[in-house]
Every structure is written in structure tokens, then in C-alpha cells.
XYZ file of C-alpha atoms in Angstrom:
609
model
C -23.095 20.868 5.280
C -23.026 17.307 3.644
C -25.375 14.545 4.203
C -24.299 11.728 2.833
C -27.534 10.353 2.391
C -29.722 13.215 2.797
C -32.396 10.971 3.504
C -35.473 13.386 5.287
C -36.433 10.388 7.026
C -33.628 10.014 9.429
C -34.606 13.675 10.526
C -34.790 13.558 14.587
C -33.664 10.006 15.416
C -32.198 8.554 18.126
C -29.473 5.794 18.199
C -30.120 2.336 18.765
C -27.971 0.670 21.724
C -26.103 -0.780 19.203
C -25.222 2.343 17.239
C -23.833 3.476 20.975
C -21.795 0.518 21.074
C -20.276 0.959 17.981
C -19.127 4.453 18.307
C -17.801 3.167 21.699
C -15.721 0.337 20.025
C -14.705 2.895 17.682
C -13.100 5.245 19.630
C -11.134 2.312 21.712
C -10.138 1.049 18.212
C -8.591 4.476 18.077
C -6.963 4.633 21.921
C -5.646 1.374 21.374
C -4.171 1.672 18.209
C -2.085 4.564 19.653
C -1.106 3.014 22.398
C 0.008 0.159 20.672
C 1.835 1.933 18.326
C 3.686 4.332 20.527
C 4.993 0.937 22.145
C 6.363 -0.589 19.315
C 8.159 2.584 18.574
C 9.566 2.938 22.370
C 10.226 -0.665 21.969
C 12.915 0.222 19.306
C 14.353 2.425 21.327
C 15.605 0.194 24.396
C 18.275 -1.188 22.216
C 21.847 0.113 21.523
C 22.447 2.329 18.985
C 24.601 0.002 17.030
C 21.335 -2.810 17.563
C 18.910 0.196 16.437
C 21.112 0.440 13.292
C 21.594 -3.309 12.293
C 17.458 -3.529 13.245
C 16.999 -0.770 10.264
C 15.623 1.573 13.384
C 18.510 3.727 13.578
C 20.894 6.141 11.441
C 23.906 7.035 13.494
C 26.609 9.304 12.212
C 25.059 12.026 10.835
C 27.154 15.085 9.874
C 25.057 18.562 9.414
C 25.239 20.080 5.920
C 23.128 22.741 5.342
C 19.998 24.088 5.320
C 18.472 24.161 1.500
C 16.623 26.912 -0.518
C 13.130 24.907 0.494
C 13.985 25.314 4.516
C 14.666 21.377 5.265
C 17.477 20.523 7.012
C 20.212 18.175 5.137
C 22.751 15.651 6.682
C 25.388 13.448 5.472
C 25.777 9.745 7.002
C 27.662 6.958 7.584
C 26.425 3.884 4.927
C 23.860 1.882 6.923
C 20.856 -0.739 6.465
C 18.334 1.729 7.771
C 14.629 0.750 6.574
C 13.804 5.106 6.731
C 11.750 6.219 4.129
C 10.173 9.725 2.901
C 7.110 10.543 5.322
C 8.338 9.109 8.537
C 8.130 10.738 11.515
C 11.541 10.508 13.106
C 13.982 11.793 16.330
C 16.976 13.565 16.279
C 19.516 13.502 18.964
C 22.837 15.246 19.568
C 23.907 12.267 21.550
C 23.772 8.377 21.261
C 20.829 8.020 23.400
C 18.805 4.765 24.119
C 15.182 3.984 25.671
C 12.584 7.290 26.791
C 16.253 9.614 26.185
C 15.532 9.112 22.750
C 12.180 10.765 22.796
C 12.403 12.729 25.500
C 15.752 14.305 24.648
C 15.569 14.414 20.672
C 13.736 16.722 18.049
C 10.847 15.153 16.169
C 10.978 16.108 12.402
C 9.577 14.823 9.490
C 11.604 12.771 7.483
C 11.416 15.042 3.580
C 13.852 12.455 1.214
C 16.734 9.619 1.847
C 19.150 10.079 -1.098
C 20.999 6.726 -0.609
C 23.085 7.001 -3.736
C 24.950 10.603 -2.480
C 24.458 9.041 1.636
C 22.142 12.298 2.360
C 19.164 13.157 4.442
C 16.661 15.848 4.809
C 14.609 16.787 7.438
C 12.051 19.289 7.774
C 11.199 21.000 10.902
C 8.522 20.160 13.268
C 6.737 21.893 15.931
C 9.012 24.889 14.635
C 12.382 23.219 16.810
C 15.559 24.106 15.990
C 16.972 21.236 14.645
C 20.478 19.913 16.233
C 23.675 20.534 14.063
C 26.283 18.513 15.763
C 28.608 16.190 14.245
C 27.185 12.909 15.315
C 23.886 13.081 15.400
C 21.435 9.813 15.105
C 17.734 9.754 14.044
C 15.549 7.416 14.854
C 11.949 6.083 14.825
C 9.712 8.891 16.196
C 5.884 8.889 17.723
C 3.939 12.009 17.434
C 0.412 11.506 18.179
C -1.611 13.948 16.046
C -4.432 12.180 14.505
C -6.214 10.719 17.462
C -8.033 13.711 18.301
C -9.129 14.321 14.246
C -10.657 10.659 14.298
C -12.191 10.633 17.630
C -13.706 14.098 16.355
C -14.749 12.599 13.506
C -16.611 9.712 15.532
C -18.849 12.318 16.990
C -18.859 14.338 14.181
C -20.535 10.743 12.193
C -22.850 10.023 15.268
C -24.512 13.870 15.248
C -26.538 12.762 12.287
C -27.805 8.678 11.385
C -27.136 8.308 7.803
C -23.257 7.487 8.376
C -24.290 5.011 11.259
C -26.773 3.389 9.342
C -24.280 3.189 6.402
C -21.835 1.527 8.626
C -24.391 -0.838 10.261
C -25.950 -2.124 7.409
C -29.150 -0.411 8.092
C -29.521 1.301 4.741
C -31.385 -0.330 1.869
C -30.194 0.566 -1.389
C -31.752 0.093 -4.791
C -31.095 -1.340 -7.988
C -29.364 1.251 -10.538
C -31.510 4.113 -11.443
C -32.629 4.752 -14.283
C -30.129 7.439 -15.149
C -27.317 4.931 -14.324
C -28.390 2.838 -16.988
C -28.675 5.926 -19.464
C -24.854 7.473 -18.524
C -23.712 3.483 -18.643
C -25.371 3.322 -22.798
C -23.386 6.700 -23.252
C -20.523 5.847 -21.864
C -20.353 2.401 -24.337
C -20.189 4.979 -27.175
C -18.195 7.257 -25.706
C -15.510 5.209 -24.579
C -15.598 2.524 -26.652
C -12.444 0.986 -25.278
C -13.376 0.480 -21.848
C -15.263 -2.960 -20.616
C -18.500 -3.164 -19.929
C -18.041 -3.517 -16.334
C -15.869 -0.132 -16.670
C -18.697 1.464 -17.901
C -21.289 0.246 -15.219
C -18.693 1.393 -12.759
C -18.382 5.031 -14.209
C -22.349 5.033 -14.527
C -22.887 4.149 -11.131
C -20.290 6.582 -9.730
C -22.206 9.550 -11.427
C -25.662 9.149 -10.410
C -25.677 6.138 -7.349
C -25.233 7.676 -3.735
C -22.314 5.037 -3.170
C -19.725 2.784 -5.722
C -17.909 0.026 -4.427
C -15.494 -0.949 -7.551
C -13.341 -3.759 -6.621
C -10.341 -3.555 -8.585
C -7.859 -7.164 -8.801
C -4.650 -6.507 -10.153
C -4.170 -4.791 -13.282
C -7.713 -4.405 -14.027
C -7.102 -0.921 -15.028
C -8.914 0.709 -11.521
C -6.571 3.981 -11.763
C -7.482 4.648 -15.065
C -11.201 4.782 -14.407
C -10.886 6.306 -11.437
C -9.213 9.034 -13.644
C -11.822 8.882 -15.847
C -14.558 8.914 -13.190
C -13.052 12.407 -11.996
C -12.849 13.667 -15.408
C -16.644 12.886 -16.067
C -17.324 14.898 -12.776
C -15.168 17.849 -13.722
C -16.597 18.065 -16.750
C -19.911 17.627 -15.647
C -19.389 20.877 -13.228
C -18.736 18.865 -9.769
C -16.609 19.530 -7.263
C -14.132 16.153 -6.165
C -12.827 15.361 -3.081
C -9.788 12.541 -3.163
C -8.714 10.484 -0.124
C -7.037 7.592 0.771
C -4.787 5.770 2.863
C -1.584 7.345 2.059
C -0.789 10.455 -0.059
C 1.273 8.109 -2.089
C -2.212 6.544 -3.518
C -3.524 10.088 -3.560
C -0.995 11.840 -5.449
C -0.245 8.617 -7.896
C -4.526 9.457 -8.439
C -3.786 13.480 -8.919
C -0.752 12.951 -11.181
C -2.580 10.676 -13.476
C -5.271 13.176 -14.161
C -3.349 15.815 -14.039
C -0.900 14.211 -16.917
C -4.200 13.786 -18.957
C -4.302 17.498 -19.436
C -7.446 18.256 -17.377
C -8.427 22.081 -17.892
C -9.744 22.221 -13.899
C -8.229 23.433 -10.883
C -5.818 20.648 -9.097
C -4.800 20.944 -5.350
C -3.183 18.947 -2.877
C -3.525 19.636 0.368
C -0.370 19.141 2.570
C 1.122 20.725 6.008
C 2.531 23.830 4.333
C 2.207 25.741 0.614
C 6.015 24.993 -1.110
C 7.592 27.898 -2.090
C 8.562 25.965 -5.662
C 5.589 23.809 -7.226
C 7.323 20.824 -8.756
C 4.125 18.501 -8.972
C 1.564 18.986 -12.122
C -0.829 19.760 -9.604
C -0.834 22.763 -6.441
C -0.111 21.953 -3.144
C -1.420 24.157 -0.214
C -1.588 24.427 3.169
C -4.840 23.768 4.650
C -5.293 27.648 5.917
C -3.968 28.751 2.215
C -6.463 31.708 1.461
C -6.451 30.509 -2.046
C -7.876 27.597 -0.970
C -10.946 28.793 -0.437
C -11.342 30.984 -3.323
C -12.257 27.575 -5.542
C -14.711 27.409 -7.505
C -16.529 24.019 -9.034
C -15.671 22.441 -10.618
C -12.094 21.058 -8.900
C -10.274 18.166 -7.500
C -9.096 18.263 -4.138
C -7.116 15.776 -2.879
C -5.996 14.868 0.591
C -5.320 12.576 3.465
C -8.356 11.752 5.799
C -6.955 14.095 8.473
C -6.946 16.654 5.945
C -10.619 16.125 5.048
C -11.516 16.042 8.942
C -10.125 19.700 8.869
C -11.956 20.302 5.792
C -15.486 19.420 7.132
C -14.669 20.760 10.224
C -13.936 24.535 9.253
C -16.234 24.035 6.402
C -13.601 25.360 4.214
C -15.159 23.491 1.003
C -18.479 21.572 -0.339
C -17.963 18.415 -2.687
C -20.159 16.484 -4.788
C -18.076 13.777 -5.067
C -15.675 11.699 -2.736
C -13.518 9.051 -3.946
C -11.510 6.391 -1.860
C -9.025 4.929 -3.734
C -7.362 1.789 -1.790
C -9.924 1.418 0.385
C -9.342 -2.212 0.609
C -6.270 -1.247 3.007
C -8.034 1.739 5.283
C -9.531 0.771 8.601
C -13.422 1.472 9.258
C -12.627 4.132 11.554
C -10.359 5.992 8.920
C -13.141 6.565 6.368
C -15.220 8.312 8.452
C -13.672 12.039 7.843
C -13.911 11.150 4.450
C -18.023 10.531 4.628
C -18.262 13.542 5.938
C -17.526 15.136 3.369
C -19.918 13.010 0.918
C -23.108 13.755 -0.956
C -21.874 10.818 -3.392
C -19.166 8.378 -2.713
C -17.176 6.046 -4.756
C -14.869 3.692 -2.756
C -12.025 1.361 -4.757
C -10.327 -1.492 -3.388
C -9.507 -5.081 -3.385
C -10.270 -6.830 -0.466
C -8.507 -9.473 -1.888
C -5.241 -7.887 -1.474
C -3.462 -6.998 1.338
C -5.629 -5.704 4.427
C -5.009 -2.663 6.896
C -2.501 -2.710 9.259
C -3.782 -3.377 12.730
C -1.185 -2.624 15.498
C -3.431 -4.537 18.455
C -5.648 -6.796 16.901
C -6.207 -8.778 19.744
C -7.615 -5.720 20.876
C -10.857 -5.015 18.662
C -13.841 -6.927 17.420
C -13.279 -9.035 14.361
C -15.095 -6.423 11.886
C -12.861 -3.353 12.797
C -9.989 -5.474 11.589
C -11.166 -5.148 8.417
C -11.069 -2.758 6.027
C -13.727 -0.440 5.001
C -14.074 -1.694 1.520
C -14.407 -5.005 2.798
C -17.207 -3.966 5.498
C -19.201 -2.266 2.667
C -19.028 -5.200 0.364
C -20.293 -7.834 3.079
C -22.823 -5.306 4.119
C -23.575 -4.397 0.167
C -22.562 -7.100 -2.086
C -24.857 -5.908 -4.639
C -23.330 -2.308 -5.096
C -19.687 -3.892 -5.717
C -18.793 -4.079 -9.397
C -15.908 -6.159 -9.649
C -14.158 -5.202 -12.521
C -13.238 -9.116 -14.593
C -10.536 -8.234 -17.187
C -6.907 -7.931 -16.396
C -4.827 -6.059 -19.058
C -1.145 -6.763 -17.077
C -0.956 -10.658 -16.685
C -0.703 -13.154 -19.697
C -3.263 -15.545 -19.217
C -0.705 -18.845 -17.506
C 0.436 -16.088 -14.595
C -3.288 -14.731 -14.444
C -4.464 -18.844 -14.136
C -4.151 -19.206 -10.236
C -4.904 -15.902 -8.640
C -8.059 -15.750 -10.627
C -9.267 -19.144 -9.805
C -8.594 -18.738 -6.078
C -9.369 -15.450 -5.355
C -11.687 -14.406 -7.835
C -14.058 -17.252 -8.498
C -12.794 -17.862 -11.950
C -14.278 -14.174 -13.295
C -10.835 -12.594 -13.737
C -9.347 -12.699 -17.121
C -6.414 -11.677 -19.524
C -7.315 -8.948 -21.718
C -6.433 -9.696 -25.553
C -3.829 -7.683 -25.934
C -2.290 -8.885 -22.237
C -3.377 -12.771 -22.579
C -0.382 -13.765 -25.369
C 1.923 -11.672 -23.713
C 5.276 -13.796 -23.432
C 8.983 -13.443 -22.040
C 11.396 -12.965 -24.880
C 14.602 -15.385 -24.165
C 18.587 -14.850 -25.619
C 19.273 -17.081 -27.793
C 22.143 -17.512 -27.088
C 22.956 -19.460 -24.185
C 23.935 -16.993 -21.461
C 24.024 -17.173 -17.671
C 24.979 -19.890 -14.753
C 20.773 -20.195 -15.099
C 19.948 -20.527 -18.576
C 18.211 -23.635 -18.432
C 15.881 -21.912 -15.752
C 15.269 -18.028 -17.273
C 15.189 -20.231 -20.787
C 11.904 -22.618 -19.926
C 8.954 -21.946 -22.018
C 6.290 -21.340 -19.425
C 5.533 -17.694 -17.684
C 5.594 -19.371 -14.239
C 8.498 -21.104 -12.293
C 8.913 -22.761 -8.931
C 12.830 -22.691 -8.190
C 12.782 -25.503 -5.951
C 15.639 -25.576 -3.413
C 15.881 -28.079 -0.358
C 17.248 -26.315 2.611
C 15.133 -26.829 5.635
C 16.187 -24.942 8.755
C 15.998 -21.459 7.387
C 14.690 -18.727 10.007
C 14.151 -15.435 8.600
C 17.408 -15.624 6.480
C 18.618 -18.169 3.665
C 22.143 -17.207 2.225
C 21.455 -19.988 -0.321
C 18.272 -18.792 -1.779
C 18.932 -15.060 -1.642
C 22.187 -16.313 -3.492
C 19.969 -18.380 -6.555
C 18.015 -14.740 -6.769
C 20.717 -12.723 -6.805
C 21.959 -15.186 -9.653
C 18.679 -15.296 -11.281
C 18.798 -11.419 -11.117
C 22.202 -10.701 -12.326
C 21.757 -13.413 -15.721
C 17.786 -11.634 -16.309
C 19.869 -8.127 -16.590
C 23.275 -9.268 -18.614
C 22.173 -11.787 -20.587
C 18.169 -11.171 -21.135
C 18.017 -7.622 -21.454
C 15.535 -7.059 -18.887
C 16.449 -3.557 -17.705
C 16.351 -3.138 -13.603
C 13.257 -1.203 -14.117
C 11.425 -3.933 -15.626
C 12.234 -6.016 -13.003
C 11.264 -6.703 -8.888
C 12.194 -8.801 -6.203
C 10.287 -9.033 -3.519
C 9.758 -11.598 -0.187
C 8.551 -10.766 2.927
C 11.127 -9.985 5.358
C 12.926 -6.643 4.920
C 15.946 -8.498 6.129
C 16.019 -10.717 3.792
C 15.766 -8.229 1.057
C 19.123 -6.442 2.080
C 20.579 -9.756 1.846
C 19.773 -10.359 -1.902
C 20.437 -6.532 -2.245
C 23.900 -7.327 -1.070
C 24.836 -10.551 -2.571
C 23.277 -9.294 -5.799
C 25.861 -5.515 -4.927
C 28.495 -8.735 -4.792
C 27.871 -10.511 -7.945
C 27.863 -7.580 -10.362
C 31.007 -5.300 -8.708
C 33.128 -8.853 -9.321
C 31.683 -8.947 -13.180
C 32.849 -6.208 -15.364
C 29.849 -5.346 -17.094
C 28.214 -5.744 -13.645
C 28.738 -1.723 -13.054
C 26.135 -0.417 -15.648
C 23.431 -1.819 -13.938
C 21.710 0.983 -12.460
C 20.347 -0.564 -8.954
C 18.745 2.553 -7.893
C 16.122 1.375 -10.314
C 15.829 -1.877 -9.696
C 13.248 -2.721 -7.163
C 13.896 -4.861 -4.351
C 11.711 -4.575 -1.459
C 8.757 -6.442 0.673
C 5.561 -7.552 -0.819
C 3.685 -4.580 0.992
C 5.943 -2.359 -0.984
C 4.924 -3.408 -4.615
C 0.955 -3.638 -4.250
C -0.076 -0.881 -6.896
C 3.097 -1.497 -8.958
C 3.813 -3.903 -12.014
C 6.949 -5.075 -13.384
C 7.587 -7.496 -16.482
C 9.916 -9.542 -14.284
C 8.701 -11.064 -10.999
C 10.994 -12.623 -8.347
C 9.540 -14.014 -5.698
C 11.508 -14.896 -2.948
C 9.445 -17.221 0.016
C 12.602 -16.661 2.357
C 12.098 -19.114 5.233
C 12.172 -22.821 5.676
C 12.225 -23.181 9.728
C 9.168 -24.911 10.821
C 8.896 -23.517 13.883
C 10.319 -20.073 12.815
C 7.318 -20.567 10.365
C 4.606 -21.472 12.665
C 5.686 -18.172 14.701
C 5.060 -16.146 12.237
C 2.137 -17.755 10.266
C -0.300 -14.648 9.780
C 2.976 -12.841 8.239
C 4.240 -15.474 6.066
C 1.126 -17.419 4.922
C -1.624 -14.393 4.646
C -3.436 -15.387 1.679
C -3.343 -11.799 0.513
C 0.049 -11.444 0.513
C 0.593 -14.476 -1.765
C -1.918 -12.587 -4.010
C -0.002 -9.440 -4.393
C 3.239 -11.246 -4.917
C 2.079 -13.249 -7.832
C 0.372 -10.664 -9.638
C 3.065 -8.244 -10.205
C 4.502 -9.610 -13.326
C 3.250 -9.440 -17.302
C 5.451 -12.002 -18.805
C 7.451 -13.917 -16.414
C 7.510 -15.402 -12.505
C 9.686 -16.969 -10.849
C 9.122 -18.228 -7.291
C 11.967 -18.801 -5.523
C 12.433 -21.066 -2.031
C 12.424 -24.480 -0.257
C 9.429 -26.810 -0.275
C 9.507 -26.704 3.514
C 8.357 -23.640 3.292
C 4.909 -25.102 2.017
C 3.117 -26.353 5.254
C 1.914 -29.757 4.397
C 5.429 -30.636 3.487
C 6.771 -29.254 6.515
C 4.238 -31.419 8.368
C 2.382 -28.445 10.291
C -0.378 -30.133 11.804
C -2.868 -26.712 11.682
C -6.380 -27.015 9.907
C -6.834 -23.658 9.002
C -7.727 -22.373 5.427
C -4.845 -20.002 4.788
C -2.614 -22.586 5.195
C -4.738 -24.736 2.522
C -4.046 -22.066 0.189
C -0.599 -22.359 0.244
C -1.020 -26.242 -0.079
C -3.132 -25.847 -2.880
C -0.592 -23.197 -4.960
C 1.910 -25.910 -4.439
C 0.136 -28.441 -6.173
C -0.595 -26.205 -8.686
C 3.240 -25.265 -9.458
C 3.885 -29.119 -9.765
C 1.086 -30.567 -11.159
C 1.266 -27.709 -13.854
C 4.947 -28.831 -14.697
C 6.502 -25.313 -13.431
C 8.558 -26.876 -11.110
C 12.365 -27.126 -11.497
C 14.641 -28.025 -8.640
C 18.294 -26.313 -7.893
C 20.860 -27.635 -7.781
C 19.583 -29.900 -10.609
């Protein structure tokens, strides 16, 4: 058994009346967040099918193909705007059903892969239900609540002992860096001579400290020492345990190692063992005999339901737990995760965007936070926040580093010079924009009524898009668009669709590469093109939705994407002193302030000109 402290000290105590409220809050943060999110997804379901599908909640149409040598389940459909993506948990249904029909008539399934290029579909079985095979079948958003029980579990499994408790209360008092930290950080300078010194405290710490917080801004090179950080351990004869919020983030983490050529066993734990292995690592089922036949030293990575099972049948021990992205898991979600610890390294940004909350209404202000953030208020002085960017030139690094990270972060050398090669050759109905000489632009356009949709500005990106491509030779994988609303995203996917079937060199563009999506979609990601899309101009569409549209951390993500070149594209209304919102709040400052910065800076340009 772990002990994530293993402090003797704690032996025999009993809870404070706050440590009792605290579980209690935590376990209501769980109920609610269930309930609230079983709602929104019945919500969805009281429209018509043809609603559902022009909402992005529906797929109608679908046309069984066949069943494929990997057991999931493959359909044709009908081209739609669907928002589905690989990992949802969906509903099939023979018939077009609408409100509690569509749960309580469909199949729930797991949604494996959308192939929108060949209009296909695979699903994989769940709860071991035949799957319907009709010729018009729709799928649609599906609720299946099987994590509640893991976390509430893991609530009491945290409150049998008080080192997690304390953790999470601020009770513990930690010490400086040993002196062995300060011995592995002088190695690690020699060893590893091109990593910063902040790196190098980080990788120190993570070896000998009982907990790391490493706050990684945007492109600060976090993934690679985290890599490195697991390496160390391996090598060192640890065993590692890898969590996070999504297995996206976990399996990015895996890969990267993996791809390094580490000698040391690599698993992924998922619902079932393949019967191909196409990753560089193995995936197995939790109750996989081979799983525990491991031996230290290995990586293990897996989600934190998947570590709740693994503490819980005390299937394996691990020196080492890592959180990557902990800047976007809830409190509550660490805690299978910690109880698996006898060291812990968490890695996040709390400067970028924050977890999802389904009811916040609903829960105290600190279990809207993240646990990264929790940690760092409670332990500012274990948080080393890494200072050198090596993605954006120094102009696009400028702002985000004076607003959100007190002036610390900055442009690596070989990142700070970094600039946006130009044709020539004039080229493109927006030349004179793409052609200006600095990295950032503000595409200034004057509509004012806007809601969530602006034809007129997702035309200008579409433009700016299209004349990047053809006449700049930025390739479509070099290159993302993002804004806000999903809707508004299809539009410029559309118009852009429009712009290069009616130009003939318009069909080599490969679109499935280019990225167009929201701004929660590209945090983690880097392009050397950004376009920025701000979408709405409506004042009191704006003031509606003010905690979507003018969260401070969004704006962060969105402008650090890019290494050479960003363009921000949308109306000044947008900005809320010019649309005459009369709010005092600070996230609304923020946005006043990055608009004085694109004009006073001269990277404003207004279209028409």
C-alpha cells in the first residue's frame, strides 16, 4: 500500500470538522456533476432529429456495413455537421426517436473513429449489446454513468488515512529542496547540457521531493521533460504511474517516450487488450494477467478511473506518479491518482484553460478549480515555473508573457528571431495583409450585430486561409484556425470548402490536415500559422455569454499557438469597452488591455481598407 506521505506522525488521527466537510463537498461535487451532465445530454435529446443534426448532436442516416477484423461495428452516413468525435459515448437507435426514447430505446456504444473523408463510422460494443443493423439508424449523444462510484470510492479511499487530506487542505509543511535535489539538479547541468536551468531544478525535484508542481506556459518544452523525468526514473529502477485528464494527454506522454527508444516495459491500460498492437507501446485490459507479471522498472499509463482500479485490487506498486495537464483536472479527479503515490509530480498551467465544470453554481469556489491550481495557491514555493519558450518569436511571445506570466516568460534563441517568410511576388486578394512585416495582426472589421455567426468575417478567414496556402506556401498542416464557437468553425470550414473547389489549384489542398476547430481543441498543439477568429460582435449576445467568450484563459491559448505569424481576426465591438459594456470586472480589462496593445503596437489594419 502507498502513502503518499508516509509521514509516521499522522499514525492514528482523527479528522478535523473541516476535513469532514470537505469530503462531504466532495462527494456532492461528484453527484452534481452527474446530474448535471446527464441533463445536458437529455436536453439534446428533446429536439427533432433533423434539429439534433443541424445542433452537431445527431447523425441520422446510417447504413450498416460490416463488422471489422477488430470486432467494432462500421456504418456508412449521410454527410452531416455532426461535432462526434473518437471516445464519445453515444446511442444508437433503429428508429428516429426524440426525448427519454432516445436513451431508453437505443444501444449505448462507444464511439471507436469518424472517418469523415470515406462518410464512415465505427462503433464498438458496450455492455456486450447487439448493436442494431437497420438501414436508418441515428446515433446520438449518450450518458453512461460509470465513474461516479470509482471517485466517490476514491473519496473514502483518501479519507481512511490523513496525509491526502492534509495535502489537499494545506496542512502539510514542506521543506526547501533537499540536499540530494540540489546534487541530481548539478548532475543533471552536465548531463543535459541543453536543458534550462529551471528544467533541471524541475527534473531534480521530481526525483528526490515527495511532490513537483512544474508549471508549464506554452511551448516551454513541459512534454519533453516530462519524458525525460520518466526516463531518469526508469533508468534509475522505478516503477511510473501516468495519469491525466484524458488518454489523449496520456498517450501523446507514452508515445513520446516510447519514440525515444526506451529499453523498459510500456503499457496502456484501456477497457480491453487489442487483438493487433498498433501503438509503440502495449495496451491491456485492466484484468490482463500480464499485467501483473511487471516488473520495475515500467511505465504505466492510464486514466484516473483506471488508477482507482489499480489501487483498489492492488494490482501494482509505483514510485512515481505523474499528472500531466493537471491545470485542466478537477480536485476531486486527482485523488485516484494520489493513491497511488509515494512521489508525485503534477504539470500544468493554470494559466490556460481550466476544468470543465458542468454546475458551477453548484460547488464552492475552490472545487472549480483545478488541482494544479489548488496545489500552487496552497504551495507556491514547490511550483517551478519553467521561463523560456522555444515555439513563439519574441513580438507573438510579448503580450501573453507580460499578462500572464509577470514578465518571466521568454523566447528561446533559437525561437526569438523566428520570422514568417512572405512571396515575393504579389499574390492573393490579401497581400497587403499576409505581406506586413510584424508577427502579429489585428484584422479589423466593423460589423456590429454579429450573434454567434459573422458570414463576413468567417469570409476574410477563409480568404486569409486560402492566399496563406496558394500563394505563401504554408502547407494546411502548418496552419490553424480556431474561434470559439464550433458553429462558427463549420462556417469558415465551408466558405473556405467554397473558395478553393471554385479555384483550380484549390483541389490539392489537403483539408483533412488543416486544422480548424475551437480554442479548447488546440491547447497542447502548435502551428506556424495562427488564425484567430473572435466570431461575435452582438453586445448583448456578448454579455450572455461573457465567461465563454472573454475567459482570460482562453485568449491565452489562442494567442500562443503560433511560431511565426498571428493574425486576429474580428470586429472591434467585440472588445468590451468599445462596445460600451458597462461591467467592472477584470477579465473584461484584459481584453481591453490586448486591444490597446494591438493598436498602440501598430498591428492593427482595418478591412475593407
Amino acid at each position: 500500500m502507498n502513502h503518499f506521505w508516509g509521514d509516521p506522525t499522522y499514525s492514528g488521527f482523527v479528522h478535523s470538522l473541516d476535513s469532514e466537510r470537505v469530503r462531504d463537498e466532495f462527494v456532492n461535487f461528484v453527484d452534481r456533476e452527474v446530474d448535471a451532465e446527464e441533463q445536458k445530454v437529455l436536453y439534446t435529446h428533446f429536439y427533432s432529429v433533423f434539429e439534433r443534426v443541424q445542433n452537431g448532436n445527431c447523425i441520422s442516416g446510417l447504413i450498416f456495413q460490416e463488422v471489422d477484423r477488430e470486432g467494432f461495428y462500421v456504418y456508412s452516413y449521410k454527410k452531416n455537421e455532426s461535432k462526434f468525435r473518437a471516445g464519445d459515448f453515444v446511442v444508437i437507435n433503429e428508429h428516429k426517436q426524440r426525448g427519454r426514447d432516445v436513451m431508453h430505446e437505443g444501444v449505448p456504444a462507444w464511439l471507436q473513429e469518424v472517418d469523415h473523408h470515406n462518410e464512415l463510422i465505427k462503433l464498438s460494443q458496450a455492455m456486450q449489446i447487439e448493436l442494431p443493423r437497420s438501414s436508418d439508424c441515428t446515433v446520438d449523444r449518450g450518458f453512461y454513468d460509470y465513474n461516479s462510484m470509482r471517485l466517490k470510492h476514491s473519496i473514502e479511499l483518501a479519507y481512511e488515512f490523513d496525509d491526502i487530506p492534509s495535502l489537499i487542505e494545506g496542512r502539510v509543511t514542506l521543506s526547501a529542496p533537499s540536499f540530494l535535489s540540489n546534487l541530481d539538479m548539478q548532475r543533471f547541468r552536465k548531463e543535459y547540457p541543453s536543458l534550462t536551468q529551471r528544467q533541471c531544478h524541475a527534473a531534480a525535484s521530481a526525483m528526490t521531493e515527495p511532490m513537483t508542481l512544474i508549471q508549464g506556459p506554452p511551448g516551454s518544452g513541459k512534454s519533453y521533460l516530462l519524458s525525460l523525468i520518466i526516463e531518469i526514473a526508469l533508468a534509475r529502477g522505478m516503477s511510473v504511474l501516468v495519469t491525466g485528464p484524458s488518454h489523449k494527454t496520456i498517450d501523446s506522454l507514452l508515445r513520446t517516450v516510447a519514440n525515444q527508444g526506451a529499453k523498459y516495459e510500456i503499457v496502456k491500460i484501456e477497457k480491453t487488450t487489442p487483438k493487433e498492437q498498433t501503438e509503440p507501446f502495449v495496451i491491456l485490459a485492466a484484468d490482463d494477467s500480464r499485467l501483473i507479471q511487471l516488473e520495475a522498472p515500467y511505465l504505466v499509463g492510464a486514466t484516473i478511473y483506471k488508477a482507482y482500479k489499480l489501487y483498489r485490487d492492488a494490482l501494482l506498486d509505483f514510485d512515481l506518479v505523474i499528472i500531466d495537464e493537471a491545470g485542466q483536472m478537477p480536485i476531486v479527479h486527482a485523488l485516484p491518482a494520489f493513491l497511488n503515490a509515494e512521489r508525485c509530480v503534477l504539470a500544468g498551467d493554470h494559466m490556460q484553460l481550466a476544468p470543465i465544470i458542468n454546475d458551477p453554481l453548484a460547488h464552492p469556489k475552490y472545487l472549480k478549480r483545478s488541482i494544479f491550481e489548488h496545489l500552487h495557491d496552497h504551495y507556491p514555493n514547490l511550483c517551478i515555473k519553467l521561463n523560456t519558450t522555444f515555439r513563439m518569436n519574441t513580438a507573438i511571445n510579448e503580450f501573453p508573457s507580460r499578462l500572464f506570466y509577470s514578465n518571466e516568460l521568454c523566447s528561446a534563441p533559437s525561437a526569438a528571431a523566428r520570422e514568417f517568410s512572405v512571396n515575393g511576388t504579389r499574390c492573393g486578394e490579401l497581400y497587403e495583409i499576409i505581406s506586413r512585416k510584424e508577427s502579429v495582426t489585428f484584422v479589423e472589421l466593423d460589423h456590429s450585430n454579429a450573434k454567434r455567426l459573422s458570414h463576413d468575417e468567417a469570409e476574410v478567414v477563409a480568404k486569409l486561409a486560402k492566399d496563406l496556402m496558394q500563394g505563401h506556401g504554408v502547407e494546411p498542416g502548418n496552419l490553424a484556425i480556431v474561434s470559439p464557437l464550433k458553429a462558427h468553425n463549420e462556417l469558415i470550414r465551408k466558405k473556405l470548402q467554397s473558395l478553393l473547389r471554385g479555384d483550380k489549384t484549390g483541389k490539392n489542398v489537403p483539408m483533412h490536415s488543416l486544422f480548424i476547430d475551437t480554442v479548447n481543441r488546440v491547447q497542447g498543439q502548435e502551428r506556424e500559422v495562427v488564425i484567430y477568429s473572435l466570431c461575435s460582435s452582438s453586445e448583448r449576445y456578448l454579455l450572455r455569454n461573457a465567461d465563454l467568450l472573454y475567459d482570460p484563459h482562453r485568449l491565452n491559448v489562442a494567442i500562443t499557438r503560433s511560431k511565426t505569424r498571428l493574425f486576429v481576426v474580428g470586429s472591434r465591438y467585440f472588445f468590451p469597452h468599445i462596445s460600451g459594456f458597462i461591467v467592472d470586472a477584470e477579465h473584461l480589462r484584459i481584453w481591453e488591455d490586448y486591444y490597446d496593445y494591438l493598436v498602440e503596437n501598430g498591428h492593427r489594419v482595418s478591412y475593407p481598407s
